[in-house]
PDB file of C-alpha atoms in Angstrom:
ATOM      1  CA  LYS A   1       0.000   0.000   0.000  1.00 46.00           C
ATOM      2  CA  ASN A   2       2.910   2.366  -0.511  1.00 52.00           C
ATOM      3  CA  ASN A   3       2.816   5.190  -3.030  1.00 55.00           C
ATOM      4  CA  LEU A   4       4.355   3.288  -5.910  1.00 65.00           C
ATOM      5  CA  LYS A   5       3.089   4.460  -9.298  1.00 73.00           C
ATOM      6  CA  LEU A   6       2.741   1.627 -11.795  1.00 80.00           C
ATOM      7  CA  SER A   7       3.076   2.072 -15.531  1.00 85.00           C
ATOM      8  CA  GLU A   8       0.327   1.183 -17.998  1.00 86.00           C
ATOM      9  CA  GLN A   9       2.569  -1.658 -19.150  1.00 91.00           C
ATOM     10  CA  THR A  10       2.786  -3.062 -15.609  1.00 92.00           C
ATOM     11  CA  LEU A  11      -0.996  -2.954 -15.239  1.00 93.00           C
ATOM     12  CA  GLU A  12      -1.289  -4.755 -18.566  1.00 94.00           C
ATOM     13  CA  TYR A  13       1.194  -7.430 -17.415  1.00 95.00           C
ATOM     14  CA  LEU A  14      -0.777  -7.918 -14.195  1.00 96.00           C
ATOM     15  CA  ILE A  15      -3.950  -8.459 -16.236  1.00 96.00           C
ATOM     16  CA  GLN A  16      -2.088 -10.925 -18.481  1.00 96.00           C
ATOM     17  CA  ALA A  17      -0.900 -12.772 -15.359  1.00 97.00           C
ATOM     18  CA  LEU A  18      -4.552 -13.475 -14.527  1.00 97.00           C
ATOM     19  CA  ASP A  19      -4.294 -16.065 -17.323  1.00 96.00           C
ATOM     20  CA  SER A  20      -1.502 -17.938 -15.545  1.00 96.00           C
ATOM     21  CA  ASN A  21      -1.773 -21.689 -14.995  1.00 97.00           C
ATOM     22  CA  ASP A  22      -0.714 -21.074 -11.404  1.00 98.00           C
ATOM     23  CA  LYS A  23      -3.661 -20.284  -9.138  1.00 98.00           C
ATOM     24  CA  GLN A  24      -1.489 -18.345  -6.665  1.00 98.00           C
ATOM     25  CA  THR A  25      -0.132 -16.130  -9.464  1.00 98.00           C
ATOM     26  CA  GLN A  26      -3.701 -15.377 -10.564  1.00 98.00           C
ATOM     27  CA  ILE A  27      -4.746 -14.449  -7.023  1.00 98.00           C
ATOM     28  CA  LEU A  28      -1.670 -12.281  -6.399  1.00 98.00           C
ATOM     29  CA  SER A  29      -2.124 -10.504  -9.739  1.00 98.00           C
ATOM     30  CA  ALA A  30      -5.784  -9.797  -8.995  1.00 98.00           C
ATOM     31  CA  LYS A  31      -4.939  -8.529  -5.507  1.00 96.00           C
ATOM     32  CA  SER A  32      -2.160  -6.321  -6.939  1.00 95.00           C
ATOM     33  CA  LEU A  33      -4.632  -4.799  -9.401  1.00 97.00           C
ATOM     34  CA  TYR A  34      -7.045  -4.291  -6.516  1.00 96.00           C
ATOM     35  CA  LEU A  35      -4.397  -2.490  -4.460  1.00 93.00           C
ATOM     36  CA  ALA A  36      -3.371  -0.386  -7.480  1.00 92.00           C
ATOM     37  CA  ARG A  37      -6.941   0.726  -8.242  1.00 91.00           C
ATOM     38  CA  GLU A  38      -6.883   3.743  -5.909  1.00 86.00           C
ATOM     39  CA  LYS A  39      -3.874   5.403  -7.525  1.00 87.00           C
ATOM     40  CA  HIS A  40      -4.369   4.318 -11.124  1.00 90.00           C
ATOM     41  CA  ASP A  41      -7.009   4.911 -13.743  1.00 88.00           C
ATOM     42  CA  PHE A  42      -7.527   1.941 -16.016  1.00 92.00           C
ATOM     43  CA  HIS A  43      -8.308   3.067 -19.557  1.00 91.00           C
ATOM     44  CA  ASN A  44     -10.939   1.395 -21.720  1.00 93.00           C
ATOM     45  CA  ASP A  45      -8.579  -1.144 -23.361  1.00 93.00           C
ATOM     46  CA  LEU A  46      -7.474  -2.444 -19.951  1.00 95.00           C
ATOM     47  CA  LEU A  47     -11.085  -2.630 -18.759  1.00 96.00           C
ATOM     48  CA  ILE A  48     -12.079  -4.666 -21.808  1.00 96.00           C
ATOM     49  CA  LYS A  49      -9.321  -7.167 -20.941  1.00 96.00           C
ATOM     50  CA  LEU A  50     -10.172  -7.146 -17.229  1.00 97.00           C
ATOM     51  CA  LYS A  51     -13.875  -7.750 -17.954  1.00 97.00           C
ATOM     52  CA  ASP A  52     -13.041 -11.353 -18.866  1.00 96.00           C
ATOM     53  CA  TYR A  53     -11.996 -12.119 -15.283  1.00 97.00           C
ATOM     54  CA  VAL A  54     -15.003 -10.864 -13.318  1.00 96.00           C
ATOM     55  CA  ALA A  55     -16.613 -14.298 -13.619  1.00 94.00           C
ATOM     56  CA  ASN A  56     -13.409 -16.217 -12.860  1.00 96.00           C
ATOM     57  CA  GLU A  57     -13.837 -19.574 -11.134  1.00 96.00           C
ATOM     58  CA  ILE A  58     -11.314 -18.548  -8.449  1.00 97.00           C
ATOM     59  CA  PRO A  59     -13.330 -16.436  -5.976  1.00 96.00           C
ATOM     60  CA  ASP A  60     -10.435 -14.094  -5.069  1.00 97.00           C
ATOM     61  CA  VAL A  61      -9.717 -13.351  -8.736  1.00 98.00           C
ATOM     62  CA  SER A  62     -13.397 -12.797  -9.488  1.00 97.00           C
ATOM     63  CA  VAL A  63     -14.015 -10.469  -6.524  1.00 97.00           C
ATOM     64  CA  TYR A  64     -10.863  -8.365  -6.925  1.00 98.00           C
ATOM     65  CA  SER A  65     -11.339  -8.111 -10.701  1.00 98.00           C
ATOM     66  CA  THR A  66     -14.983  -7.109 -10.288  1.00 98.00           C
ATOM     67  CA  VAL A  67     -14.174  -4.343  -7.799  1.00 98.00           C
ATOM     68  CA  VAL A  68     -11.360  -2.940  -9.964  1.00 98.00           C
ATOM     69  CA  TYR A  69     -13.540  -3.205 -13.069  1.00 98.00           C
ATOM     70  CA  VAL A  70     -16.629  -1.423 -11.703  1.00 98.00           C
ATOM     71  CA  GLN A  71     -14.703   1.304  -9.880  1.00 97.00           C
ATOM     72  CA  ASN A  72     -12.735   2.210 -12.992  1.00 96.00           C
ATOM     73  CA  LEU A  73     -15.770   1.873 -15.239  1.00 97.00           C
ATOM     74  CA  ALA A  74     -17.602   4.317 -12.944  1.00 97.00           C
ATOM     75  CA  LYS A  75     -14.763   6.822 -13.479  1.00 95.00           C
ATOM     76  CA  LEU A  76     -14.844   6.212 -17.233  1.00 95.00           C
ATOM     77  CA  SER A  77     -18.631   6.612 -17.339  1.00 96.00           C
ATOM     78  CA  SER A  78     -18.393  10.148 -15.966  1.00 94.00           C
ATOM     79  CA  THR A  79     -16.743  11.405 -19.166  1.00 92.00           C
ATOM     80  CA  GLU A  80     -18.823  12.853 -22.004  1.00 90.00           C
ATOM     81  CA  GLU A  81     -18.457   9.770 -24.194  1.00 89.00           C
ATOM     82  CA  PRO A  82     -20.871   6.888 -23.626  1.00 91.00           C
ATOM     83  CA  ILE A  83     -19.152   3.704 -22.488  1.00 94.00           C
ATOM     84  CA  LYS A  84     -19.009   0.739 -24.845  1.00 94.00           C
ATOM     85  CA  GLN A  85     -22.049  -1.525 -25.027  1.00 94.00           C
ATOM     86  CA  CYS A  86     -19.956  -4.541 -23.956  1.00 94.00           C
ATOM     87  CA  HIS A  87     -19.503  -2.873 -20.559  1.00 96.00           C
ATOM     88  CA  LEU A  88     -23.220  -2.227 -20.119  1.00 95.00           C
ATOM     89  CA  GLU A  89     -24.062  -5.806 -21.120  1.00 95.00           C
ATOM     90  CA  ILE A  90     -22.051  -7.297 -18.266  1.00 96.00           C
ATOM     91  CA  LEU A  91     -23.492  -5.113 -15.483  1.00 97.00           C
ATOM     92  CA  PRO A  92     -26.581  -7.291 -14.795  1.00 96.00           C
ATOM     93  CA  LYS A  93     -24.251 -10.303 -14.510  1.00 95.00           C
ATOM     94  CA  ILE A  94     -22.048  -8.657 -11.885  1.00 96.00           C
ATOM     95  CA  TYR A  95     -24.669  -6.724  -9.920  1.00 95.00           C
ATOM     96  CA  VAL A  96     -24.617  -8.409  -6.504  1.00 93.00           C
ATOM     97  CA  PHE A  97     -28.022  -9.828  -5.621  1.00 87.00           C
ATOM     98  CA  GLU A  98     -26.650 -11.785  -2.650  1.00 86.00           C
ATOM     99  CA  ASP A  99     -23.455 -11.050  -0.680  1.00 88.00           C
ATOM    100  CA  LEU A 100     -20.041 -10.648  -2.254  1.00 92.00           C
ATOM    101  CA  GLN A 101     -17.592 -11.486   0.477  1.00 91.00           C
ATOM    102  CA  LEU A 102     -13.918 -12.379   0.634  1.00 91.00           C
ATOM    103  CA  ASP A 103     -12.617 -13.365   4.052  1.00 88.00           C
ATOM    104  CA  GLU A 104     -14.084 -10.746   6.416  1.00 91.00           C
ATOM    105  CA  GLU A 105     -14.445  -8.024   3.800  1.00 93.00           C
ATOM    106  CA  ASN A 106     -17.811  -7.479   2.139  1.00 95.00           C
ATOM    107  CA  PHE A 107     -17.711  -5.950  -1.352  1.00 97.00           C
ATOM    108  CA  THR A 108     -21.455  -5.919  -2.098  1.00 95.00           C
ATOM    109  CA  ASP A 109     -22.018  -2.200  -1.536  1.00 94.00           C
ATOM    110  CA  VAL A 110     -18.834  -1.155  -3.366  1.00 96.00           C
ATOM    111  CA  VAL A 111     -19.802  -3.119  -6.471  1.00 97.00           C
ATOM    112  CA  ASN A 112     -23.487  -2.182  -6.480  1.00 96.00           C
ATOM    113  CA  GLU A 113     -22.944   1.523  -5.761  1.00 96.00           C
ATOM    114  CA  ASN A 114     -20.449   1.745  -8.623  1.00 97.00           C
ATOM    115  CA  ILE A 115     -22.846  -0.036 -10.982  1.00 98.00           C
ATOM    116  CA  LEU A 116     -25.599   2.435 -10.063  1.00 97.00           C
ATOM    117  CA  THR A 117     -23.156   5.315 -10.621  1.00 97.00           C
ATOM    118  CA  ILE A 118     -22.360   3.911 -14.069  1.00 98.00           C
ATOM    119  CA  LEU A 119     -26.061   3.618 -14.926  1.00 97.00           C
ATOM    120  CA  PHE A 120     -26.760   7.120 -13.626  1.00 97.00           C
ATOM    121  CA  ASN A 121     -23.886   8.543 -15.689  1.00 96.00           C
ATOM    122  CA  GLN A 122     -25.033   6.679 -18.803  1.00 96.00           C
ATOM    123  CA  CYS A 123     -28.803   7.129 -18.543  1.00 94.00           C
ATOM    124  CA  LYS A 124     -28.794  10.333 -20.600  1.00 89.00           C
ATOM    125  CA  LYS A 125     -26.252   9.098 -23.151  1.00 91.00           C
ATOM    126  CA  THR A 126     -27.221   5.521 -23.930  1.00 91.00           C
ATOM    127  CA  LYS A 127     -30.288   3.463 -24.699  1.00 91.00           C
ATOM    128  CA  PHE A 128     -30.386   0.620 -22.170  1.00 94.00           C
ATOM    129  CA  GLU A 129     -30.948  -2.955 -23.284  1.00 92.00           C
ATOM    130  CA  ASN A 130     -33.667  -4.945 -21.510  1.00 93.00           C
ATOM    131  CA  ASN A 131     -31.178  -6.776 -19.290  1.00 93.00           C
ATOM    132  CA  ILE A 132     -30.354  -3.520 -17.457  1.00 95.00           C
ATOM    133  CA  PHE A 133     -33.971  -3.294 -16.353  1.00 94.00           C
ATOM    134  CA  ARG A 134     -33.527  -6.608 -14.473  1.00 92.00           C
ATOM    135  CA  ILE A 135     -31.359  -4.682 -12.014  1.00 94.00           C
ATOM    136  CA  PHE A 136     -34.071  -2.039 -11.663  1.00 95.00           C
ATOM    137  CA  ASP A 137     -36.763  -4.696 -11.146  1.00 93.00           C
ATOM    138  CA  HIS A 138     -34.739  -6.417  -8.450  1.00 91.00           C
ATOM    139  CA  ILE A 139     -34.093  -3.211  -6.535  1.00 93.00           C
ATOM    140  CA  LEU A 140     -37.662  -1.941  -6.809  1.00 93.00           C
ATOM    141  CA  MET A 141     -39.121  -5.308  -5.731  1.00 92.00           C
ATOM    142  CA  SER A 142     -36.779  -5.839  -2.792  1.00 87.00           C
ATOM    143  CA  GLU A 143     -36.247  -3.861   0.367  1.00 71.00           C
ATOM    144  CA  ASP A 144     -33.081  -2.499  -1.166  1.00 71.00           C
ATOM    145  CA  SER A 145     -31.839   0.874   0.023  1.00 85.00           C
ATOM    146  CA  ASN A 146     -31.109   1.895  -3.562  1.00 90.00           C
ATOM    147  CA  ARG A 147     -34.739   2.455  -4.606  1.00 92.00           C
ATOM    148  CA  ALA A 148     -34.403   6.251  -4.650  1.00 93.00           C
ATOM    149  CA  LYS A 149     -31.326   6.009  -6.889  1.00 94.00           C
ATOM    150  CA  ILE A 150     -33.139   3.721  -9.325  1.00 94.00           C
ATOM    151  CA  ILE A 151     -36.124   6.059  -9.495  1.00 94.00           C
ATOM    152  CA  GLN A 152     -33.734   8.942 -10.199  1.00 95.00           C
ATOM    153  CA  ILE A 153     -32.000   6.941 -12.962  1.00 95.00           C
ATOM    154  CA  ILE A 154     -35.334   5.984 -14.542  1.00 94.00           C
ATOM    155  CA  ASP A 155     -36.508   9.600 -14.308  1.00 94.00           C
ATOM    156  CA  HIS A 156     -33.381  10.882 -16.102  1.00 92.00           C
ATOM    157  CA  TYR A 157     -33.565   8.031 -18.597  1.00 93.00           C
ATOM    158  CA  THR A 158     -37.162   8.790 -19.557  1.00 89.00           C
ATOM    159  CA  ASP A 159     -36.248  12.470 -20.013  1.00 83.00           C
ATOM    160  CA  MET A 160     -33.762  11.353 -22.663  1.00 74.00           C
ATOM    161  CA  GLN A 161     -36.274   9.203 -24.550  1.00 64.00           C
TER     162      GLN A 161
END
């Protein structure tokens, strides 16, 4: 957790290491990316590569990759350009409907809040596919604390239409 600044190339190598045959290398690479996320912005090309690991069979790799992915996608979504459709398509698959936990740390709120930020930032720029509305349905039907955010997103979205 020191102030080391990593190069784009190093971040790319860490993402490539997620493909390693060695499980420990995959976990350490994912954790390194997770630790680097606060000081580094991952550009779109890196996020497209990282997207492939959010559903990894190794829980540590999946959780760390998901957190890094959604936090950086939230930053990217705040720019004027709409984010690529491939990013929007994966959001319903990574929205946490249960608990996302690794050891004692719970990542549910971090992931879900970033996904809602992405949707809020995109709702005036992009036409949502039907699968995005599954997230809305779930939140509106459950006792979820994010109802007000969803209503705000839908309100902005319908203004665009």
